[in-house]
């Protein structure tokens, strides 16, 4: 059983190493505390390592993730407790010095509905499975794991056995909506195959979840930059899926209207979404496969000056054409225009335009399985560079041709997988537009009009009759 390791350096950059590479024994864990915040489509985990250096100049600390944990983890960030800077830190520890390393991760598709089917008026319950012990290549004095359910209604949970070597007390306790596994003491290096096979255990928590499991199976965002119109158009094609329990039986519109009227909406139904869009937007449109959807409400906010700390945003209360029940899908298109000046600037040193394009519009608690961000630059743009907030799975450069274009517009396409609300960021694109490129569109328009006029003029003077009249 292979193990995936992420090596964090307190002096150098983070590095990856194969699981067989032995971590040096220059550290020990005086304590490990893991907190798991259960949810629907996302599970947030915070692990605090109280690290003690055994040698002077200790600089590389290795974090281990099991196979299952690695497969589910889509976002990982490490910090020193009390500091906002993300590792790496230019710092080495002296012998007997200690620090607290905080590692935050987000897991996607880590829960599943149980039972798998539910009636329209039934509640919603999910299951979450994880390993009992936190893996570490270092000796650990004490560790505990706290698992918090969004509801105090926890139907069942695993009670581990055979832990006499680590604790003589109850291996798990429950208080309200929190389960505490541990404390477990004097845990040896736990990344060896023998330890995993003999000591590691699997735990399962079955709990109630009072809000829907929202998944975006595919998101396609297109951002078109126009200098002539001083406009940035953003359009999202969204394929939404309700990952909750499948509907058992038939859907009743009467029951749905009755539940909505009395404010007792079942938790596994998605009645609508509330999205925070940029300030200063206009010409917002929302439609699905049938046509325009007019059951939504938009509250716009004025544009915010650059450099302002005022975090204003427009609010769109998006209501689908029908309620989305467990297992159902819904595809829609959402788009808007914003003044280009709100997100663009000019760098005098490089002589380039700088435009910021958000990766996505975040839906809280939602996972985006596959995302494609396409940025269409002005025709004739050169010296392209782009700086995403995190690496993409794949990048592409292509040409996009629409009406009145001559050679087409350069296009940058970035592909992402398993995005969460932690991946909200801005892609910055820099480019140059020569003066001659600004003239291409008016010249193309003038040429089209002139050509049409010449053809009409010539056609009017050509005799197309077979026989002339005497």
Tab-separated table of C-alpha atoms in Angstrom:
chain	number	residue	atom	x	y	z
A	1	UNK	CA	0.000	0.000	0.000
A	2	UNK	CA	1.772	3.107	-1.214
A	3	UNK	CA	1.756	6.359	0.715
A	4	UNK	CA	1.892	9.894	-0.688
A	5	UNK	CA	4.014	12.437	1.140
A	6	UNK	CA	4.186	16.186	0.990
A	7	UNK	CA	7.459	17.543	2.366
A	8	UNK	CA	7.240	21.020	3.835
A	9	UNK	CA	10.424	22.982	4.240
A	10	UNK	CA	10.866	25.603	6.922
A	11	UNK	CA	13.852	26.888	4.974
A	12	UNK	CA	13.410	25.842	1.350
A	13	UNK	CA	10.406	25.439	-0.930
A	14	UNK	CA	7.965	22.607	-0.428
A	15	UNK	CA	9.133	19.436	-2.142
A	16	UNK	CA	7.579	16.121	-3.070
A	17	UNK	CA	9.259	12.829	-2.339
A	18	UNK	CA	8.449	9.150	-2.856
A	19	UNK	CA	6.949	7.398	0.098
A	20	UNK	CA	9.897	5.047	0.476
A	21	UNK	CA	12.287	7.930	1.078
A	22	UNK	CA	13.028	7.892	4.788
A	23	UNK	CA	12.315	11.163	6.551
A	24	UNK	CA	15.117	12.230	8.851
A	25	UNK	CA	14.530	11.803	12.577
A	26	UNK	CA	15.320	15.409	13.466
A	27	UNK	CA	11.763	16.065	14.707
A	28	UNK	CA	9.205	14.648	17.052
A	29	UNK	CA	5.537	15.496	17.443
A	30	UNK	CA	4.720	16.565	20.959
A	31	UNK	CA	1.051	16.658	19.919
A	32	UNK	CA	-1.177	16.316	16.858
A	33	UNK	CA	-4.722	17.687	16.904
A	34	UNK	CA	-6.978	17.185	13.888
A	35	UNK	CA	-10.388	18.865	13.495
A	36	UNK	CA	-12.750	17.603	10.798
A	37	UNK	CA	-15.678	19.856	9.845
A	38	UNK	CA	-18.210	17.632	8.129
A	39	UNK	CA	-20.373	19.078	5.378
A	40	UNK	CA	-22.025	18.109	2.143
A	41	UNK	CA	-19.889	18.221	-0.980
A	42	UNK	CA	-16.858	19.530	0.976
A	43	UNK	CA	-15.142	18.477	4.190
A	44	UNK	CA	-12.714	20.957	5.793
A	45	UNK	CA	-9.859	19.547	7.870
A	46	UNK	CA	-7.389	21.434	10.080
A	47	UNK	CA	-4.423	19.528	11.505
A	48	UNK	CA	-2.078	21.174	14.004
A	49	UNK	CA	1.339	19.600	14.512
A	50	UNK	CA	3.217	20.643	17.648
A	51	UNK	CA	6.726	20.024	16.324
A	52	UNK	CA	9.916	19.799	18.375
A	53	UNK	CA	13.358	19.873	16.761
A	54	UNK	CA	15.854	17.277	17.982
A	55	UNK	CA	18.846	18.730	16.134
A	56	UNK	CA	20.158	22.187	15.292
A	57	UNK	CA	19.252	23.479	11.850
A	58	UNK	CA	16.237	21.187	11.396
A	59	UNK	CA	14.578	22.530	8.283
A	60	UNK	CA	12.474	19.900	6.478
A	61	UNK	CA	9.308	18.524	8.042
A	62	UNK	CA	7.433	15.779	6.192
A	63	UNK	CA	3.671	15.402	6.199
A	64	UNK	CA	2.155	12.047	5.203
A	65	UNK	CA	-1.266	11.441	3.648
A	66	UNK	CA	-2.822	8.029	3.194
A	67	UNK	CA	-4.017	6.819	-0.190
A	68	UNK	CA	-7.683	7.561	0.485
A	69	UNK	CA	-6.945	10.954	2.031
A	70	UNK	CA	-4.697	11.918	-0.870
A	71	UNK	CA	-7.330	10.944	-3.426
A	72	UNK	CA	-9.990	13.106	-1.760
A	73	UNK	CA	-7.802	16.137	-0.990
A	74	UNK	CA	-8.106	18.906	-3.567
A	75	UNK	CA	-6.584	21.810	-1.594
A	76	UNK	CA	-3.737	21.929	0.920
A	77	UNK	CA	-2.127	24.866	2.697
A	78	UNK	CA	0.417	24.960	5.532
A	79	UNK	CA	1.210	27.809	7.893
A	80	UNK	CA	2.989	28.415	11.161
A	81	UNK	CA	0.325	28.943	13.818
A	82	UNK	CA	-0.340	32.632	14.412
A	83	UNK	CA	1.201	33.711	11.100
A	84	UNK	CA	-0.642	34.529	7.901
A	85	UNK	CA	2.225	33.708	5.536
A	86	UNK	CA	1.940	30.396	3.744
A	87	UNK	CA	4.989	28.119	3.913
A	88	UNK	CA	7.824	28.123	2.906
A	89	UNK	CA	9.377	30.109	5.727
A	90	UNK	CA	13.026	31.104	5.699
A	91	UNK	CA	13.609	29.639	9.085
A	92	UNK	CA	15.382	26.694	10.689
A	93	UNK	CA	14.790	25.379	14.192
A	94	UNK	CA	17.459	24.911	16.840
A	95	UNK	CA	17.639	21.806	19.027
A	96	UNK	CA	14.709	21.565	21.493
A	97	UNK	CA	12.992	24.516	19.795
A	98	UNK	CA	9.347	23.989	18.920
A	99	UNK	CA	6.704	25.434	16.638
A	100	UNK	CA	3.097	24.729	15.703
A	101	UNK	CA	2.504	23.826	12.081
A	102	UNK	CA	-1.110	24.218	10.886
A	103	UNK	CA	-2.106	22.268	7.769
A	104	UNK	CA	-5.528	22.974	6.254
A	105	UNK	CA	-7.020	20.683	3.628
A	106	UNK	CA	-10.328	20.451	1.802
A	107	UNK	CA	-11.705	17.098	0.701
A	108	UNK	CA	-14.172	16.702	-2.170
A	109	UNK	CA	-16.646	13.859	-2.705
A	110	UNK	CA	-15.678	12.542	0.736
A	111	UNK	CA	-19.282	11.916	1.822
A	112	UNK	CA	-22.120	9.929	0.317
A	113	UNK	CA	-25.886	9.804	1.023
A	114	UNK	CA	-27.170	7.025	3.246
A	115	UNK	CA	-29.787	5.850	2.641
A	116	UNK	CA	-29.224	6.355	-1.053
A	117	UNK	CA	-32.896	7.201	-1.674
A	118	UNK	CA	-35.260	9.489	0.219
A	119	UNK	CA	-38.852	10.578	-0.129
A	120	UNK	CA	-39.689	14.139	-1.053
A	121	UNK	CA	-40.480	15.081	2.567
A	122	UNK	CA	-37.730	12.997	4.185
A	123	UNK	CA	-34.563	14.324	5.772
A	124	UNK	CA	-31.045	13.820	4.491
A	125	UNK	CA	-28.263	11.766	6.046
A	126	UNK	CA	-24.674	11.330	4.888
A	127	UNK	CA	-21.774	9.043	5.718
A	128	UNK	CA	-18.111	9.989	6.063
A	129	UNK	CA	-15.225	7.520	6.242
A	130	UNK	CA	-11.665	8.247	7.326
A	131	UNK	CA	-8.609	6.734	8.992
A	132	UNK	CA	-8.450	6.771	12.775
A	133	UNK	CA	-4.790	7.734	13.278
A	134	UNK	CA	-2.996	10.654	11.670
A	135	UNK	CA	0.006	9.304	9.749
A	136	UNK	CA	3.419	10.770	10.514
A	137	UNK	CA	7.003	9.613	9.920
A	138	UNK	CA	7.910	10.919	13.383
A	139	UNK	CA	7.217	9.677	16.894
A	140	UNK	CA	4.089	11.317	18.331
A	141	UNK	CA	3.593	11.867	22.066
A	142	UNK	CA	-0.168	12.387	21.898
A	143	UNK	CA	-2.802	12.868	19.205
A	144	UNK	CA	-6.550	13.329	19.027
A	145	UNK	CA	-9.103	13.822	16.250
A	146	UNK	CA	-12.280	15.885	16.621
A	147	UNK	CA	-15.049	15.306	14.077
A	148	UNK	CA	-17.828	17.893	14.066
A	149	UNK	CA	-21.158	17.223	12.447
A	150	UNK	CA	-23.235	20.118	11.066
A	151	UNK	CA	-26.099	18.735	13.143
A	152	UNK	CA	-26.115	17.228	16.661
A	153	UNK	CA	-28.084	14.346	15.196
A	154	UNK	CA	-25.352	11.727	14.706
A	155	UNK	CA	-27.014	8.407	13.899
A	156	UNK	CA	-23.997	6.165	14.419
A	157	UNK	CA	-20.215	6.197	14.603
A	158	UNK	CA	-17.402	3.669	14.836
A	159	UNK	CA	-16.072	2.705	18.262
A	160	UNK	CA	-12.519	1.465	17.678
A	161	UNK	CA	-11.141	-1.531	19.543
A	162	UNK	CA	-7.723	-2.928	20.321
A	163	UNK	CA	-6.082	0.394	21.228
A	164	UNK	CA	-4.764	-0.663	24.635
A	165	UNK	CA	-1.233	0.188	23.529
A	166	UNK	CA	-2.220	3.855	23.054
A	167	UNK	CA	-4.981	4.512	25.608
A	168	UNK	CA	-6.701	2.927	28.598
A	169	UNK	CA	-9.682	5.280	28.422
A	170	UNK	CA	-12.693	5.314	26.100
A	171	UNK	CA	-11.293	5.525	22.567
A	172	UNK	CA	-14.119	7.872	21.486
A	173	UNK	CA	-16.434	10.288	23.294
A	174	UNK	CA	-19.428	12.288	22.029
A	175	UNK	CA	-20.468	15.749	23.167
A	176	UNK	CA	-23.289	17.376	21.224
A	177	UNK	CA	-22.326	17.337	17.560
A	178	UNK	CA	-18.596	16.625	18.234
A	179	UNK	CA	-16.925	13.221	18.311
A	180	UNK	CA	-13.469	13.060	19.895
A	181	UNK	CA	-11.196	10.138	19.056
A	182	UNK	CA	-8.365	10.072	21.576
A	183	UNK	CA	-6.174	11.161	23.167
A	184	UNK	CA	-3.870	8.381	21.977
A	185	UNK	CA	-0.367	8.421	23.429
A	186	UNK	CA	3.128	7.240	22.495
A	187	UNK	CA	2.471	6.500	18.842
A	188	UNK	CA	5.567	5.330	16.929
A	189	UNK	CA	6.396	6.192	13.332
A	190	UNK	CA	3.121	5.400	11.578
A	191	UNK	CA	4.037	5.477	7.878
A	192	UNK	CA	5.456	1.963	7.780
A	193	UNK	CA	3.535	-0.858	6.133
A	194	UNK	CA	3.516	-2.911	9.332
A	195	UNK	CA	1.948	-0.103	11.356
A	196	UNK	CA	-0.726	0.634	8.743
A	197	UNK	CA	-1.731	-3.020	8.451
A	198	UNK	CA	-1.652	-3.818	12.175
A	199	UNK	CA	-2.630	-0.582	13.931
A	200	UNK	CA	-4.542	1.663	11.544
A	201	UNK	CA	-8.324	1.486	11.724
A	202	UNK	CA	-11.198	2.767	9.647
A	203	UNK	CA	-13.982	4.872	11.172
A	204	UNK	CA	-17.387	5.793	9.726
A	205	UNK	CA	-19.726	8.587	10.879
A	206	UNK	CA	-23.398	8.639	9.889
A	207	UNK	CA	-24.935	12.081	10.441
A	208	UNK	CA	-27.774	14.389	9.401
A	209	UNK	CA	-27.057	17.214	6.962
A	210	UNK	CA	-29.537	20.088	6.815
A	211	UNK	CA	-28.454	21.631	3.518
A	212	UNK	CA	-28.187	20.234	-0.022
A	213	UNK	CA	-25.101	18.592	-1.511
A	214	UNK	CA	-24.358	20.862	-4.483
A	215	UNK	CA	-21.930	19.715	-7.172
A	216	UNK	CA	-20.935	21.399	-10.428
A	217	UNK	CA	-19.963	18.618	-12.790
A	218	UNK	CA	-18.649	21.052	-15.417
A	219	UNK	CA	-18.041	24.804	-15.526
A	220	UNK	CA	-17.036	26.648	-18.682
A	221	UNK	CA	-16.158	30.314	-18.165
A	222	UNK	CA	-15.498	32.590	-21.147
A	223	UNK	CA	-14.079	36.069	-20.558
A	224	UNK	CA	-13.922	38.356	-23.601
A	225	UNK	CA	-11.863	41.540	-23.392
A	226	UNK	CA	-12.909	44.379	-25.703
A	227	UNK	CA	-10.886	47.593	-25.934
A	228	UNK	CA	-13.213	49.214	-28.456
A	229	UNK	CA	-16.194	48.733	-26.169
A	230	UNK	CA	-14.150	49.187	-22.952
A	231	UNK	CA	-15.955	46.090	-21.739
A	232	UNK	CA	-15.253	42.749	-20.079
A	233	UNK	CA	-17.903	40.142	-20.795
A	234	UNK	CA	-18.015	37.012	-18.646
A	235	UNK	CA	-20.229	34.052	-19.417
A	236	UNK	CA	-20.546	30.859	-17.366
A	237	UNK	CA	-22.029	27.618	-18.660
A	238	UNK	CA	-22.856	25.608	-15.543
A	239	UNK	CA	-23.880	21.955	-15.266
A	240	UNK	CA	-25.320	21.537	-11.770
A	241	UNK	CA	-25.937	18.247	-9.955
A	242	UNK	CA	-27.625	17.497	-6.646
A	243	UNK	CA	-25.433	14.889	-4.948
A	244	UNK	CA	-27.948	14.136	-2.200
A	245	UNK	CA	-30.146	11.006	-1.922
A	246	UNK	CA	-32.081	10.150	-5.039
A	247	UNK	CA	-35.802	10.874	-5.028
A	248	UNK	CA	-37.860	7.850	-4.036
A	249	UNK	CA	-41.137	7.804	-5.851
A	250	UNK	CA	-42.599	10.631	-7.936
A	251	UNK	CA	-42.196	14.373	-7.552
A	252	UNK	CA	-45.248	16.228	-6.270
A	253	UNK	CA	-45.502	19.922	-7.109
A	254	UNK	CA	-48.294	20.277	-4.514
A	255	UNK	CA	-46.063	18.915	-1.718
A	256	UNK	CA	-43.229	21.166	-2.820
A	257	UNK	CA	-45.402	24.297	-2.799
A	258	UNK	CA	-46.834	23.343	0.575
A	259	UNK	CA	-43.350	22.830	2.103
A	260	UNK	CA	-42.152	26.139	0.704
A	261	UNK	CA	-45.231	27.984	2.006
A	262	UNK	CA	-44.790	26.692	5.566
A	263	UNK	CA	-40.999	27.144	5.496
A	264	UNK	CA	-40.247	23.435	5.895
A	265	UNK	CA	-38.214	22.839	2.772
A	266	UNK	CA	-36.550	19.375	2.814
A	267	UNK	CA	-32.742	19.679	3.087
A	268	UNK	CA	-31.998	17.597	-0.004
A	269	UNK	CA	-33.818	19.974	-2.386
A	270	UNK	CA	-32.064	22.900	-4.110
A	271	UNK	CA	-34.751	25.614	-4.484
A	272	UNK	CA	-32.287	28.253	-5.697
A	273	UNK	CA	-28.831	29.766	-5.364
A	274	UNK	CA	-27.529	33.083	-4.060
A	275	UNK	CA	-24.460	34.257	-5.989
A	276	UNK	CA	-22.143	37.174	-5.252
A	277	UNK	CA	-21.233	38.822	-8.552
A	278	UNK	CA	-18.802	41.715	-9.123
A	279	UNK	CA	-19.838	45.286	-8.450
A	280	UNK	CA	-20.636	47.496	-11.427
A	281	UNK	CA	-22.089	44.739	-13.615
A	282	UNK	CA	-24.820	45.412	-16.162
A	283	UNK	CA	-26.733	43.602	-18.899
A	284	UNK	CA	-26.987	40.422	-16.829
A	285	UNK	CA	-28.608	37.451	-18.572
A	286	UNK	CA	-29.628	34.020	-17.315
A	287	UNK	CA	-31.166	31.271	-19.421
A	288	UNK	CA	-31.337	27.486	-19.604
A	289	UNK	CA	-31.982	24.958	-22.360
A	290	UNK	CA	-35.586	26.109	-22.751
A	291	UNK	CA	-34.989	29.850	-22.813
A	292	UNK	CA	-34.835	32.898	-20.551
A	293	UNK	CA	-35.601	32.348	-16.865
A	294	UNK	CA	-37.388	35.318	-15.309
A	295	UNK	CA	-37.831	34.002	-11.753
A	296	UNK	CA	-34.582	35.485	-10.395
A	297	UNK	CA	-33.764	38.756	-8.659
A	298	UNK	CA	-30.633	40.913	-9.018
A	299	UNK	CA	-29.368	43.657	-6.721
A	300	UNK	CA	-26.475	45.486	-8.326
A	301	UNK	CA	-23.770	47.494	-6.572
A	302	UNK	CA	-21.886	50.434	-8.119
A	303	UNK	CA	-18.313	50.032	-9.315
A	304	UNK	CA	-15.628	50.153	-6.637
A	305	UNK	CA	-12.587	52.416	-7.280
A	306	UNK	CA	-9.296	50.593	-7.693
A	307	UNK	CA	-7.386	50.152	-4.462
A	308	UNK	CA	-10.517	50.636	-2.376
A	309	UNK	CA	-11.049	48.336	0.604
A	310	UNK	CA	-14.819	48.473	0.153
A	311	UNK	CA	-15.873	44.892	-0.608
A	312	UNK	CA	-19.117	45.596	-2.397
A	313	UNK	CA	-20.700	43.029	-4.650
A	314	UNK	CA	-23.878	42.472	-6.608
A	315	UNK	CA	-26.252	39.781	-5.368
A	316	UNK	CA	-28.110	37.462	-7.724
A	317	UNK	CA	-30.872	35.316	-6.262
A	318	UNK	CA	-31.004	32.645	-8.923
A	319	UNK	CA	-34.087	30.468	-8.970
A	320	UNK	CA	-34.114	27.545	-11.435
A	321	UNK	CA	-37.106	26.696	-13.545
A	322	UNK	CA	-37.846	23.738	-11.232
A	323	UNK	CA	-36.555	22.583	-7.815
A	324	UNK	CA	-33.509	20.340	-8.098
A	325	UNK	CA	-33.947	17.135	-6.116
A	326	UNK	CA	-31.369	14.500	-5.249
A	327	UNK	CA	-29.776	12.967	-8.321
A	328	UNK	CA	-31.255	15.624	-10.624
A	329	UNK	CA	-29.256	17.833	-12.995
A	330	UNK	CA	-29.762	21.388	-14.185
A	331	UNK	CA	-27.767	23.247	-16.845
A	332	UNK	CA	-27.871	27.007	-17.286
A	333	UNK	CA	-25.936	29.951	-18.705
A	334	UNK	CA	-25.180	33.090	-16.720
A	335	UNK	CA	-23.414	36.147	-18.108
A	336	UNK	CA	-22.783	39.835	-17.522
A	337	UNK	CA	-20.799	42.850	-18.698
A	338	UNK	CA	-18.504	45.005	-16.575
A	339	UNK	CA	-16.558	48.181	-17.391
A	340	UNK	CA	-13.073	47.140	-18.484
A	341	UNK	CA	-11.570	49.839	-16.276
A	342	UNK	CA	-12.779	47.994	-13.156
A	343	UNK	CA	-10.460	45.054	-13.809
A	344	UNK	CA	-7.779	46.406	-16.199
A	345	UNK	CA	-4.749	48.622	-15.806
A	346	UNK	CA	-1.634	49.851	-17.598
A	347	UNK	CA	1.917	48.983	-16.567
A	348	UNK	CA	4.198	51.849	-17.628
A	349	UNK	CA	7.411	49.905	-17.059
A	350	UNK	CA	6.547	46.996	-19.342
A	351	UNK	CA	4.185	48.900	-21.628
A	352	UNK	CA	1.556	46.214	-21.176
A	353	UNK	CA	-2.099	46.045	-20.285
A	354	UNK	CA	-2.930	44.055	-17.134
A	355	UNK	CA	-6.379	42.469	-16.807
A	356	UNK	CA	-7.654	40.366	-13.902
A	357	UNK	CA	-10.213	37.615	-14.584
A	358	UNK	CA	-11.729	35.650	-11.642
A	359	UNK	CA	-11.329	31.887	-11.904
A	360	UNK	CA	-14.986	31.321	-11.033
A	361	UNK	CA	-17.995	32.625	-9.160
A	362	UNK	CA	-17.930	30.765	-5.876
A	363	UNK	CA	-20.982	28.851	-4.697
A	364	UNK	CA	-20.352	28.209	-0.973
A	365	UNK	CA	-19.917	24.538	-0.094
A	366	UNK	CA	-19.794	23.461	-3.739
A	367	UNK	CA	-17.201	21.387	-5.595
A	368	UNK	CA	-16.476	21.998	-9.296
A	369	UNK	CA	-15.386	18.711	-10.835
A	370	UNK	CA	-14.131	20.088	-14.157
A	371	UNK	CA	-13.554	23.754	-14.984
A	372	UNK	CA	-12.420	25.445	-18.176
A	373	UNK	CA	-11.520	29.143	-18.127
A	374	UNK	CA	-11.170	30.747	-21.555
A	375	UNK	CA	-9.816	34.300	-21.831
A	376	UNK	CA	-10.263	35.937	-25.242
A	377	UNK	CA	-7.888	38.868	-25.776
A	378	UNK	CA	-8.247	41.742	-28.258
A	379	UNK	CA	-7.327	41.042	-31.859
A	380	UNK	CA	-3.669	41.734	-32.507
A	381	UNK	CA	-2.571	41.301	-28.878
A	382	UNK	CA	1.096	40.235	-28.546
A	383	UNK	CA	3.618	39.349	-25.816
A	384	UNK	CA	1.025	37.374	-23.861
A	385	UNK	CA	1.697	36.303	-20.292
A	386	UNK	CA	-0.689	34.939	-17.697
A	387	UNK	CA	-0.333	34.378	-13.964
A	388	UNK	CA	-2.932	32.034	-12.423
A	389	UNK	CA	-3.386	31.959	-8.616
A	390	UNK	CA	-2.575	28.220	-8.648
A	391	UNK	CA	-1.278	25.846	-11.333
A	392	UNK	CA	-3.735	24.554	-13.908
A	393	UNK	CA	-3.973	20.939	-15.001
A	394	UNK	CA	-3.392	22.059	-18.601
A	395	UNK	CA	-2.914	25.336	-20.505
A	396	UNK	CA	-3.716	26.056	-24.148
A	397	UNK	CA	-3.081	28.924	-26.567
A	398	UNK	CA	-5.395	29.183	-29.560
A	399	UNK	CA	-7.143	31.660	-31.871
A	400	UNK	CA	-10.799	32.653	-31.600
A	401	UNK	CA	-12.499	34.151	-34.660
A	402	UNK	CA	-15.824	36.009	-34.589
A	403	UNK	CA	-17.520	38.550	-36.849
A	404	UNK	CA	-15.445	41.476	-38.199
A	405	UNK	CA	-12.189	39.758	-37.196
A	406	UNK	CA	-9.361	39.477	-39.698
A	407	UNK	CA	-6.725	37.215	-38.153
A	408	UNK	CA	-8.653	36.209	-35.011
A	409	UNK	CA	-8.129	36.858	-31.341
A	410	UNK	CA	-5.496	35.119	-29.214
A	411	UNK	CA	-7.129	32.939	-26.550
A	412	UNK	CA	-5.785	31.458	-23.328
A	413	UNK	CA	-7.561	28.373	-21.967
A	414	UNK	CA	-6.857	26.913	-18.520
A	415	UNK	CA	-8.225	23.566	-17.344
A	416	UNK	CA	-8.830	22.754	-13.671
A	417	UNK	CA	-10.150	19.799	-11.670
A	418	UNK	CA	-11.808	19.569	-8.247
A	419	UNK	CA	-12.129	23.258	-7.412
A	420	UNK	CA	-13.511	24.381	-4.050
A	421	UNK	CA	-14.361	27.704	-2.417
A	422	UNK	CA	-10.686	27.932	-1.398
A	423	UNK	CA	-9.690	28.154	-5.056
A	424	UNK	CA	-11.345	31.525	-5.589
A	425	UNK	CA	-8.660	33.691	-7.151
A	426	UNK	CA	-7.841	35.974	-10.065
A	427	UNK	CA	-5.959	35.114	-13.251
A	428	UNK	CA	-3.842	38.088	-14.315
A	429	UNK	CA	-3.124	38.455	-18.026
A	430	UNK	CA	-0.613	40.914	-19.496
A	431	UNK	CA	-0.327	41.791	-23.176
A	432	UNK	CA	0.478	44.511	-25.681
A	433	UNK	CA	-1.805	45.876	-28.395
A	434	UNK	CA	0.029	47.805	-31.171
A	435	UNK	CA	-1.611	50.921	-32.582
A	436	UNK	CA	-2.054	49.146	-35.927
A	437	UNK	CA	-4.131	46.465	-34.219
A	438	UNK	CA	-6.624	49.102	-33.025
A	439	UNK	CA	-7.195	50.088	-36.668
A	440	UNK	CA	-7.985	46.586	-37.906
A	441	UNK	CA	-11.634	46.570	-36.877
A	442	UNK	CA	-12.586	50.013	-38.310
A	443	UNK	CA	-10.654	49.147	-41.476
A	444	UNK	CA	-12.486	45.841	-41.711
A	445	UNK	CA	-15.843	47.593	-41.238
A	446	UNK	CA	-14.946	50.272	-43.795
A	447	UNK	CA	-13.764	47.632	-46.269
A	448	UNK	CA	-16.980	45.631	-45.818
A	449	UNK	CA	-19.165	48.705	-46.408
A	450	UNK	CA	-17.065	49.852	-49.350
A	451	UNK	CA	-17.110	46.395	-50.915
A	452	UNK	CA	-20.887	46.184	-50.532
A	453	UNK	CA	-21.288	49.627	-52.093
A	454	UNK	CA	-19.013	48.752	-55.047
A	455	UNK	CA	-20.842	45.481	-55.665
A	456	UNK	CA	-24.226	47.220	-55.559
A	457	UNK	CA	-22.949	49.983	-57.837
A	458	UNK	CA	-21.552	47.466	-60.361
A	459	UNK	CA	-24.633	45.259	-60.213
A	460	UNK	CA	-26.917	48.183	-60.988
A	461	UNK	CA	-24.944	48.970	-64.135
A	462	UNK	CA	-24.673	45.452	-65.491
A	463	UNK	CA	-27.387	44.449	-67.949
A	464	UNK	CA	-28.430	40.943	-66.957
A	465	UNK	CA	-31.339	40.702	-69.390
A	466	UNK	CA	-31.235	37.931	-72.023
A	467	UNK	CA	-32.813	40.120	-74.693
A	468	UNK	CA	-32.731	43.883	-74.936
A	469	UNK	CA	-35.919	45.784	-75.477
A	470	UNK	CA	-36.055	47.783	-78.775
